[in-house]
Short mmCIF file of C-alpha atoms in Angstrom, two decimals:
data_model
loop_
_atom_site.label_atom_id
_atom_site.label_comp_id
_atom_site.label_asym_id
_atom_site.label_seq_id
_atom_site.Cartn_x
_atom_site.Cartn_y
_atom_site.Cartn_z
CA MET T 1 51.88 15.41 -75.60
CA GLU T 2 48.85 14.80 -73.38
CA LYS T 3 49.44 15.43 -69.71
CA ILE T 4 47.86 12.88 -67.42
CA VAL T 5 48.66 14.03 -63.88
CA LEU T 6 48.80 17.80 -64.37
CA PRO T 7 46.45 18.52 -67.31
CA GLU T 8 46.62 22.00 -68.78
CA ILE T 9 43.10 23.00 -67.72
CA ASP T 10 42.62 26.32 -65.93
CA ASN T 11 41.34 26.08 -62.35
CA ILE T 12 41.15 22.28 -62.41
CA HIS T 13 41.71 22.41 -58.63
CA ILE T 14 38.15 23.75 -58.26
CA LEU T 15 35.64 20.93 -57.85
CA ASP T 16 33.07 22.29 -60.33
CA VAL T 17 35.72 22.73 -63.02
CA TYR T 18 37.05 19.23 -62.38
CA VAL T 19 33.57 17.72 -62.68
CA GLN T 20 32.86 19.72 -65.87
CA ASN T 21 35.98 18.18 -67.39
CA GLY T 22 34.93 14.60 -66.69
CA GLY T 23 35.83 14.40 -63.05
CA PHE T 24 34.54 11.38 -61.05
CA THR T 25 33.27 9.62 -64.18
CA ALA T 26 36.14 7.15 -63.76
CA ALA T 27 34.98 6.38 -60.22
CA LYS T 28 31.43 5.77 -61.40
CA LYS T 29 32.73 3.47 -64.14
CA ALA T 30 34.94 1.61 -61.66
CA PHE T 31 32.11 1.06 -59.17
CA SER T 32 30.13 -0.77 -61.87
CA GLN T 33 32.93 -3.32 -62.25
CA SER T 34 34.38 -5.91 -59.89
CA SER T 35 37.39 -5.09 -57.73
CA ASP T 36 39.36 -7.85 -59.46
CA ASP T 37 38.65 -6.21 -62.83
CA ILE T 38 40.05 -2.89 -61.59
CA ILE T 39 43.20 -4.51 -60.21
CA ASP T 40 43.66 -6.41 -63.46
CA GLN T 41 43.40 -3.22 -65.51
CA VAL T 42 45.98 -1.44 -63.36
CA LYS T 43 48.30 -4.45 -63.66
CA LYS T 44 47.95 -4.54 -67.44
CA SER T 45 48.53 -0.78 -67.72
CA GLY T 46 52.06 -1.32 -66.41
CA LEU T 47 51.71 1.54 -63.89
CA ARG T 48 54.69 1.49 -61.55
CA GLY T 49 55.07 3.35 -58.28
CA ARG T 50 56.27 6.94 -58.55
CA GLY T 51 57.59 7.17 -54.99
CA GLY T 52 61.02 5.64 -55.56
CA ALA T 53 60.87 1.85 -55.84
CA ALA T 54 58.95 1.75 -59.16
CA PHE T 55 57.06 -1.37 -58.06
CA SER T 56 53.98 -2.51 -59.99
CA ALA T 57 50.95 -0.73 -58.51
CA GLY T 58 48.44 -3.38 -59.56
CA LEU T 59 50.61 -6.19 -58.22
CA LYS T 60 50.89 -4.42 -54.87
CA TRP T 61 47.09 -4.10 -54.70
CA SER T 62 46.71 -7.81 -55.39
CA PHE T 63 48.63 -8.63 -52.22
CA MET T 64 45.70 -7.43 -50.10
CA PRO T 65 43.78 -10.42 -48.67
CA LYS T 66 40.35 -11.04 -50.19
CA THR T 67 38.83 -12.62 -47.09
CA THR T 68 39.55 -11.09 -43.69
CA ASN T 69 37.54 -9.94 -40.73
CA LYS T 70 39.92 -7.06 -40.17
CA PRO T 71 39.38 -3.58 -41.67
CA LYS T 72 41.58 -2.63 -44.60
CA TYR T 73 43.37 0.68 -45.02
CA LEU T 74 44.91 2.76 -47.79
CA CYS T 75 47.76 5.16 -47.07
CA ILE T 76 48.80 7.83 -49.55
CA ASN T 77 52.44 8.77 -49.05
CA GLY T 78 52.76 12.52 -49.52
CA ASP T 79 55.68 12.94 -47.14
CA GLU T 80 57.95 14.10 -50.02
CA SER T 81 61.01 14.96 -47.92
CA GLU T 82 63.71 13.82 -50.34
CA PRO T 83 66.01 16.76 -51.23
CA GLY T 84 65.41 17.55 -54.90
CA SER T 85 61.80 16.29 -54.89
CA PHE T 86 58.89 18.71 -55.16
CA LYS T 87 56.42 17.04 -57.52
CA ASP T 88 53.63 15.82 -55.22
CA ARG T 89 52.89 19.30 -53.94
CA GLN T 90 52.02 20.27 -57.52
CA ILE T 91 49.22 17.71 -57.39
CA PHE T 92 48.01 18.99 -54.00
CA GLU T 93 47.87 22.49 -55.46
CA TYR T 94 46.76 22.05 -59.06
CA ASN T 95 44.90 18.72 -59.33
CA PRO T 96 43.75 17.52 -55.88
CA HIS T 97 40.41 16.11 -57.00
CA GLN T 98 42.00 13.65 -59.41
CA LEU T 99 44.01 12.37 -56.45
CA ILE T 100 40.80 12.08 -54.41
CA GLU T 101 39.09 10.20 -57.25
CA GLY T 102 42.08 7.90 -57.53
CA ILE T 103 41.82 7.18 -53.80
CA LEU T 104 38.13 6.26 -54.14
CA ILE T 105 38.89 3.81 -56.97
CA THR T 106 41.86 2.31 -55.11
CA CYS T 107 39.85 1.84 -51.92
CA TYR T 108 37.13 0.10 -53.92
CA ALA T 109 39.68 -2.18 -55.61
CA ILE T 110 41.40 -3.29 -52.40
CA GLY T 111 38.29 -3.27 -50.19
CA ALA T 112 39.32 -0.41 -47.91
CA LYS T 113 36.81 1.86 -46.18
CA ILE T 114 39.35 4.36 -44.80
CA ALA T 115 42.19 6.19 -46.53
CA TYR T 116 44.83 8.46 -45.02
CA ILE T 117 46.77 11.09 -46.94
CA TYR T 118 50.03 11.55 -45.04
CA ILE T 119 51.62 14.92 -45.91
CA ARG T 120 54.94 16.22 -44.63
CA GLY T 121 54.62 18.68 -41.77
CA GLU T 122 56.44 21.49 -43.54
CA TYR T 123 53.85 21.57 -46.33
CA HIS T 124 51.53 23.95 -44.45
CA LYS T 125 50.29 25.67 -47.61
CA TRP T 126 49.59 22.42 -49.47
CA ILE T 127 47.94 20.76 -46.47
CA LYS T 128 45.43 23.61 -46.38
CA MET T 129 44.84 23.34 -50.14
CA MET T 130 44.32 19.58 -49.96
CA GLN T 131 41.99 19.90 -46.98
CA LYS T 132 39.92 22.52 -48.82
CA ALA T 133 39.57 20.20 -51.83
CA LEU T 134 38.63 17.27 -49.58
CA ASP T 135 36.05 19.37 -47.69
CA ASP T 136 34.48 20.40 -51.02
CA ALA T 137 34.35 16.78 -52.18
CA TYR T 138 32.64 15.77 -48.93
CA SER T 139 30.14 18.62 -49.22
CA ALA T 140 29.25 17.59 -52.77
CA GLY T 141 28.76 13.95 -51.77
CA TYR T 142 31.77 12.52 -53.61
CA VAL T 143 33.38 11.19 -50.40
CA GLY T 144 31.85 9.54 -47.33
CA GLU T 145 28.48 7.85 -46.89
CA ALA T 146 26.88 10.34 -49.32
CA MET T 147 28.76 8.45 -52.07
CA LYS T 148 26.02 5.79 -51.96
CA GLU T 149 23.47 8.24 -53.29
CA LYS T 150 25.89 10.17 -55.51
CA PHE T 151 27.21 7.11 -57.35
CA GLY T 152 24.27 4.75 -56.79
CA THR T 153 26.46 2.16 -55.09
CA GLU T 154 26.71 0.41 -51.74
CA PHE T 155 30.41 1.23 -51.51
CA PHE T 156 31.68 4.25 -49.61
CA CYS T 157 34.92 5.31 -47.94
CA ASN T 158 36.26 8.13 -45.82
CA ILE T 159 39.47 10.07 -46.39
CA TYR T 160 41.54 11.80 -43.72
CA ILE T 161 44.56 14.08 -44.04
CA HIS T 162 47.34 13.44 -41.53
CA LYS T 163 50.06 16.03 -41.02
CA GLY T 164 53.54 14.70 -40.38
CA ALA T 165 55.98 16.24 -37.91
CA GLY T 166 58.89 16.89 -40.25
CA ALA T 167 60.71 13.53 -40.08
CA TYR T 168 62.26 12.31 -43.34
CA ILE T 169 62.15 8.72 -42.07
CA CYS T 170 58.34 8.82 -42.15
CA GLY T 171 58.48 8.71 -45.92
CA GLU T 172 59.42 5.03 -45.44
CA GLU T 173 56.14 3.14 -45.51
CA SER T 174 56.36 1.32 -42.18
CA SER T 175 57.61 4.45 -40.37
CA LEU T 176 54.65 6.28 -41.90
CA MET T 177 52.30 3.71 -40.41
CA ASN T 178 53.93 3.99 -36.99
CA SER T 179 53.58 7.77 -37.17
CA LEU T 180 49.90 7.44 -38.08
CA GLU T 181 49.40 5.19 -35.08
CA GLY T 182 50.91 7.86 -32.82
CA GLN T 183 54.17 6.03 -32.32
CA ARG T 184 57.76 7.04 -32.96
CA GLY T 185 58.66 6.95 -36.66
CA TYR T 186 60.74 3.77 -36.63
CA PRO T 187 60.81 1.43 -39.65
CA ARG T 188 59.42 -2.06 -39.06
CA VAL T 189 61.20 -5.31 -39.83
CA LYS T 190 59.71 -7.07 -42.87
CA PRO T 191 58.12 -9.58 -43.15
CA PRO T 192 55.33 -9.22 -42.25
CA PHE T 193 54.54 -6.78 -45.03
CA PRO T 194 51.86 -4.06 -44.78
CA ALA T 195 49.35 -6.04 -46.86
CA GLN T 196 49.35 -8.67 -44.11
CA ASN T 197 50.14 -6.60 -41.04
CA GLY T 198 49.91 -2.84 -41.54
CA LEU T 199 48.06 -0.11 -39.67
CA TRP T 200 46.96 -1.39 -36.26
CA GLY T 201 47.83 -4.90 -37.41
CA CYS T 202 45.39 -4.75 -40.32
CA PRO T 203 45.92 -5.17 -44.11
CA THR T 204 47.24 -1.92 -45.56
CA THR T 205 48.34 -0.66 -48.97
CA ILE T 206 50.69 2.32 -49.27
CA ASN T 207 51.03 4.24 -52.55
CA ASN T 208 52.62 7.50 -53.61
CA VAL T 209 50.52 10.58 -54.45
CA GLU T 210 51.52 10.65 -58.13
CA THR T 211 50.89 6.92 -58.52
CA ILE T 212 47.27 7.17 -57.35
CA THR T 213 46.62 10.31 -59.42
CA ASN T 214 47.25 8.20 -62.54
CA ILE T 215 44.37 5.81 -61.73
CA PRO T 216 41.31 7.77 -62.99
CA PRO T 217 42.70 8.29 -66.54
CA ILE T 218 43.64 4.60 -66.73
CA ILE T 219 40.07 3.57 -65.88
CA THR T 220 38.53 6.17 -68.22
CA LYS T 221 40.73 5.65 -71.28
CA GLY T 222 41.78 2.06 -70.77
CA TRP T 223 44.97 0.26 -69.81
CA GLU T 224 46.00 -0.16 -73.45
CA TRP T 225 46.13 3.62 -73.93
CA PHE T 226 48.31 4.10 -70.85
CA SER T 227 50.65 1.21 -71.62
CA LYS T 228 51.61 2.77 -74.96
CA ILE T 229 52.89 6.03 -73.43
CA GLY T 230 56.65 6.22 -72.95
CA GLU T 231 58.84 3.20 -72.25
CA PRO T 232 56.98 -0.15 -72.45
CA LYS T 233 58.54 -1.47 -69.22
CA HIS T 234 57.81 1.75 -67.32
CA PRO T 235 54.86 3.34 -69.11
CA GLY T 236 53.04 6.61 -68.56
CA THR T 237 54.21 10.12 -67.85
CA ILE T 238 56.48 11.07 -64.97
CA LEU T 239 56.66 14.34 -63.05
CA PHE T 240 60.29 15.41 -63.24
CA GLY T 241 61.33 18.05 -60.72
CA VAL T 242 64.37 19.82 -62.18
CA SER T 243 66.51 21.97 -59.90
CA GLY T 244 70.09 23.21 -59.55
CA HIS T 245 72.02 24.92 -62.31
CA VAL T 246 69.31 25.24 -64.95
CA ASN T 247 67.67 28.32 -66.44
CA LYS T 248 64.11 27.14 -65.90
CA PRO T 249 63.82 24.97 -62.79
CA GLY T 250 60.40 23.44 -62.23
CA VAL T 251 58.20 20.37 -62.58
CA TYR T 252 57.81 18.91 -66.07
CA GLU T 253 55.37 16.11 -66.92
CA LEU T 254 56.92 14.08 -69.72
CA PRO T 255 56.68 10.52 -71.06
CA SER T 256 58.91 8.00 -69.33
CA GLY T 257 62.04 7.35 -71.31
CA THR T 258 62.56 11.01 -72.23
CA LEU T 259 66.27 11.70 -72.68
CA LEU T 260 67.86 13.30 -69.63
CA THR T 261 69.69 15.78 -71.86
CA ASP T 262 66.37 16.77 -73.51
CA ILE T 263 64.85 17.51 -70.11
CA ILE T 264 67.83 19.65 -69.10
CA TYR T 265 68.33 21.55 -72.35
CA ASN T 266 64.96 21.56 -74.16
CA TYR T 267 62.61 21.89 -71.20
CA ALA T 268 64.66 23.33 -68.33
CA GLY T 269 66.41 25.82 -70.61
CA GLY T 270 69.96 24.54 -70.28
CA VAL T 271 72.72 25.60 -67.91
CA PRO T 272 73.23 29.29 -67.05
CA GLY T 273 76.16 30.78 -68.91
CA ASN T 274 76.30 27.70 -71.15
CA LYS T 275 78.63 26.07 -68.67
CA ASN T 276 79.44 22.39 -68.86
CA ILE T 277 77.61 19.94 -66.61
CA LEU T 278 79.81 18.32 -64.00
CA CYS T 279 77.29 16.07 -62.29
CA VAL T 280 73.59 15.17 -62.30
CA ILE T 281 71.64 13.35 -59.60
CA PRO T 282 68.66 11.94 -61.58
CA GLY T 283 66.18 10.85 -58.90
CA GLY T 284 66.55 12.85 -55.69
CA SER T 285 69.59 13.24 -53.44
CA SER T 286 69.76 9.57 -52.39
CA MET T 287 70.24 8.24 -55.92
CA PRO T 288 73.72 7.53 -57.39
CA PRO T 289 75.03 10.60 -59.26
CA LEU T 290 76.02 10.53 -62.92
CA ARG T 291 79.05 12.21 -64.47
CA GLY T 292 78.28 15.13 -66.76
CA ASP T 293 80.35 13.61 -69.55
CA GLN T 294 78.30 10.38 -69.47
CA LEU T 295 74.77 11.75 -69.91
CA GLU T 296 74.44 11.24 -73.65
CA GLY T 297 71.72 8.74 -74.45
CA VAL T 298 70.57 8.27 -70.84
CA LYS T 299 66.78 7.89 -70.67
CA MET T 300 64.64 8.78 -67.67
CA ASP T 301 62.91 5.52 -66.81
CA ALA T 302 63.62 2.82 -64.25
CA GLU T 303 65.29 0.28 -66.53
CA SER T 304 67.40 2.76 -68.50
CA LEU T 305 68.74 4.49 -65.39
CA LYS T 306 69.52 1.15 -63.78
CA ALA T 307 71.61 0.30 -66.83
CA ALA T 308 73.33 3.69 -66.54
CA GLY T 309 74.28 2.99 -62.92
CA SER T 310 71.64 5.02 -61.12
CA ALA T 311 67.90 4.89 -60.35
CA ILE T 312 64.72 6.84 -61.16
CA GLY T 313 63.86 7.46 -57.49
CA THR T 314 61.36 10.29 -57.24
CA GLY T 315 62.36 11.88 -60.56
CA GLY T 316 64.08 14.80 -58.84
CA ILE T 317 66.83 15.89 -61.25
CA ILE T 318 69.59 17.96 -59.60
CA VAL T 319 71.97 19.56 -62.11
CA MET T 320 75.44 20.79 -61.11
CA ASP T 321 77.67 22.82 -63.41
CA GLU T 322 81.45 22.72 -63.83
CA ASP T 323 82.08 25.19 -60.98
CA THR T 324 80.30 23.09 -58.35
CA ASP T 325 82.23 22.06 -55.25
CA LEU T 326 81.34 18.37 -55.12
CA VAL T 327 82.92 17.87 -51.72
CA LYS T 328 80.72 20.61 -50.29
CA VAL T 329 77.65 19.13 -52.00
CA LEU T 330 78.37 15.67 -50.65
CA ALA T 331 79.04 17.01 -47.15
CA ARG T 332 75.66 18.76 -47.21
CA ILE T 333 73.88 15.61 -48.39
CA SER T 334 75.62 13.54 -45.70
CA HIS T 335 74.63 16.07 -43.04
CA PHE T 336 71.01 15.67 -44.08
CA TYR T 337 70.99 11.88 -43.82
CA HIS T 338 72.92 11.93 -40.54
CA HIS T 339 70.38 14.38 -39.14
CA GLU T 340 67.41 12.39 -40.43
CA SER T 341 68.59 8.92 -39.39
CA CYS T 342 66.07 7.59 -36.88
CA GLY T 343 68.85 5.90 -34.91
CA GLN T 344 67.29 2.44 -34.78
CA CYS T 345 70.03 0.65 -36.75
CA THR T 346 73.66 0.97 -35.64
CA PRO T 347 75.25 1.00 -39.14
CA CYS T 348 73.08 3.95 -40.21
CA ARG T 349 73.09 5.78 -36.88
CA GLU T 350 76.87 5.66 -36.48
CA GLY T 351 77.95 5.35 -40.10
CA SER T 352 76.05 8.39 -41.38
CA GLY T 353 77.76 10.47 -38.69
CA TRP T 354 81.17 9.11 -39.61
CA LEU T 355 80.59 9.99 -43.27
CA GLU T 356 79.68 13.56 -42.36
CA LYS T 357 82.65 13.88 -40.00
CA ILE T 358 85.14 12.68 -42.62
CA LEU T 359 83.71 14.97 -45.31
CA LYS T 360 83.81 17.97 -42.99
CA ARG T 361 87.44 17.15 -42.23
CA ILE T 362 88.21 17.14 -45.96
CA LEU T 363 86.33 20.43 -46.41
CA ALA T 364 88.41 22.01 -43.63
CA GLY T 365 91.62 21.05 -45.46
CA ASN T 366 92.60 18.37 -42.96
CA GLY T 367 91.73 15.35 -45.05
CA SER T 368 94.23 12.61 -45.82
CA ILE T 369 94.42 10.34 -48.84
CA SER T 370 93.25 7.46 -46.66
CA ASP T 371 90.02 9.35 -45.92
CA ILE T 372 88.84 8.81 -49.49
CA ASP T 373 89.03 5.04 -49.16
CA LEU T 374 87.58 5.27 -45.66
CA LEU T 375 84.48 7.01 -47.05
CA VAL T 376 83.86 4.13 -49.46
CA THR T 377 84.53 1.54 -46.75
CA VAL T 378 82.06 3.11 -44.32
CA ALA T 379 79.43 3.47 -47.06
CA ASN T 380 79.83 -0.20 -47.98
CA GLN T 381 79.41 -1.21 -44.34
CA ILE T 382 76.10 0.73 -44.12
CA GLU T 383 74.56 -0.51 -47.36
CA GLY T 384 72.41 -3.60 -46.97
CA ASN T 385 72.77 -3.71 -43.20
CA THR T 386 69.79 -1.64 -42.09
CA ILE T 387 66.07 -2.28 -41.63
CA CYS T 388 65.02 0.37 -44.16
CA ALA T 389 66.52 2.06 -47.20
CA LEU T 390 67.75 5.16 -45.37
CA GLY T 391 71.03 3.30 -44.98
CA GLU T 392 71.36 3.10 -48.75
CA ALA T 393 70.19 6.71 -49.03
CA ALA T 394 73.13 7.80 -46.88
CA ALA T 395 75.63 5.43 -48.47
CA TRP T 396 74.91 5.64 -52.20
CA PRO T 397 75.66 9.35 -52.74
CA VAL T 398 78.98 8.97 -50.92
CA ARG T 399 80.08 5.70 -52.53
CA PHE T 400 79.19 6.68 -56.06
CA MET T 401 80.27 10.32 -55.82
CA VAL T 402 83.69 9.33 -54.50
CA THR T 403 84.25 6.46 -56.96
CA ARG T 404 82.99 8.40 -60.00
CA PHE T 405 84.71 11.68 -59.13
CA ARG T 406 87.73 10.41 -57.26
CA ASP T 407 90.06 12.92 -58.93
CA TYR T 408 88.05 15.80 -57.41
CA PHE T 409 88.38 14.33 -53.95
CA GLU T 410 92.08 13.52 -54.32
CA ALA T 411 92.68 17.15 -55.24
CA ARG T 412 91.15 18.20 -51.90
CA VAL T 413 93.26 16.03 -49.61
CA SER T 414 96.96 16.03 -48.80
CA LYS T 415 99.30 13.06 -48.75
CA GLU T 416 101.26 14.84 -46.04
CA VAL T 417 98.37 15.00 -43.57
CA ASN T 418 98.88 12.37 -40.86
CA LEU T 419 96.02 12.39 -38.42
CA GLN T 420 96.98 11.78 -34.82
CA VAL T 421 94.86 9.03 -33.31
CA ALA T 422 94.32 9.18 -29.57
CA ASN T 423 94.97 6.03 -27.51
CA LYS T 424 91.53 5.27 -26.10
CA VAL T 425 92.39 2.19 -24.05
CA HIS T 426 90.98 2.36 -20.54
CA SER T 427 92.66 4.96 -18.33
CA MET T 428 94.74 6.32 -21.21
CA ARG T 429 91.73 7.23 -23.33
CA HIS T 430 92.33 10.96 -22.80
CA THR T 431 95.93 10.84 -24.02
CA ALA T 432 97.17 11.41 -27.53
CA ARG T 433 100.46 9.52 -27.11
CA PRO T 434 101.40 7.20 -29.96
CA LEU T 435 101.23 3.53 -29.10
CA ALA T 436 104.96 3.14 -29.81
CA GLU T 437 105.78 5.56 -26.99
CA VAL T 438 103.54 3.70 -24.60
CA LYS T 439 105.36 0.44 -25.34
CA ASN T 440 108.73 2.10 -24.74
#
């Protein structure tokens, strides 16, 4: 199987090696065509975003206005802060120049002269690697005004790397833009959408690192070639980051639609000790988990996972064996989302904390049977009531883990536990007297 994003070529991260293997020929080919032709090819290829939403890349590009006096921008989302996701850093390390070439083509297609690569602050090693690759590309004339001479074109663009400050919320596209502008990482209310009102009020397109790295091969080999790889409705290869209870954790580039069980057993080496699988989260920690006894026949593409009751997300597959403490796992996930909530929306700010508090109470052995239903109720009140998808990210793992593994949670609570609720009315807020006593 041909690998598109992470080709098996030694030292492909070195500019000379990349060029020797056909690097930047796609850019030269693209610059000889019209921007509309490039967008049309990407649309026809069926390339969908690899950052979580799986939205059509070409369609997103087409939203950029053709006639405007404002500058246009391209943002590459390399924040990659989702627990269980570690694919984009492989591109930064092993194939950075294909990403750079993809940026050049994308900028040409949407009419942008400036691109920003936003990388999560904790990725110190990969930021240095990406900056080294970008510096080499500038020195060789592949980026910047020297492009005019290098490619024999009037088009040129500049690329800048922006280091995040470690906030998960900045992986959300509008928070990312606020962070780039030097503001607090708060999501923006939509509409207006970035293509109309993005960075500094100007038209902006935001794409994931892996998405843009697919562009050069599509231009070189044609949209027909790409559209025939994997599942027709979600074509191409996907970088699957497999972690948890597997013998060979790592990043595997495989065609979309590959069976989840094949990835776990044939590529990731199966489960240590041949234990049974209890649970799998197929797309990063925010995606709905799947029961281990319901994995047969599940394919790893957007449509198939939707039908199975989950989502592709970032392709981060987290495997948990039969000895896993699901309550502890869920409490840890809830702690993460509570900690990373930006606090702008009340349902997420308060609700994520309530979820963590209830789960910690269950972990401590003080949970009641009513707490299980309370978890689902709180999760339902968060979902759909926030500006960005962090609300769903906090709610989905709880709602689906509890409903799909309810027996595990019921075994951890006691029907005899009766939590004392303090009377918090006015001057009596510090008392713990039952209301019945107050009335008497």
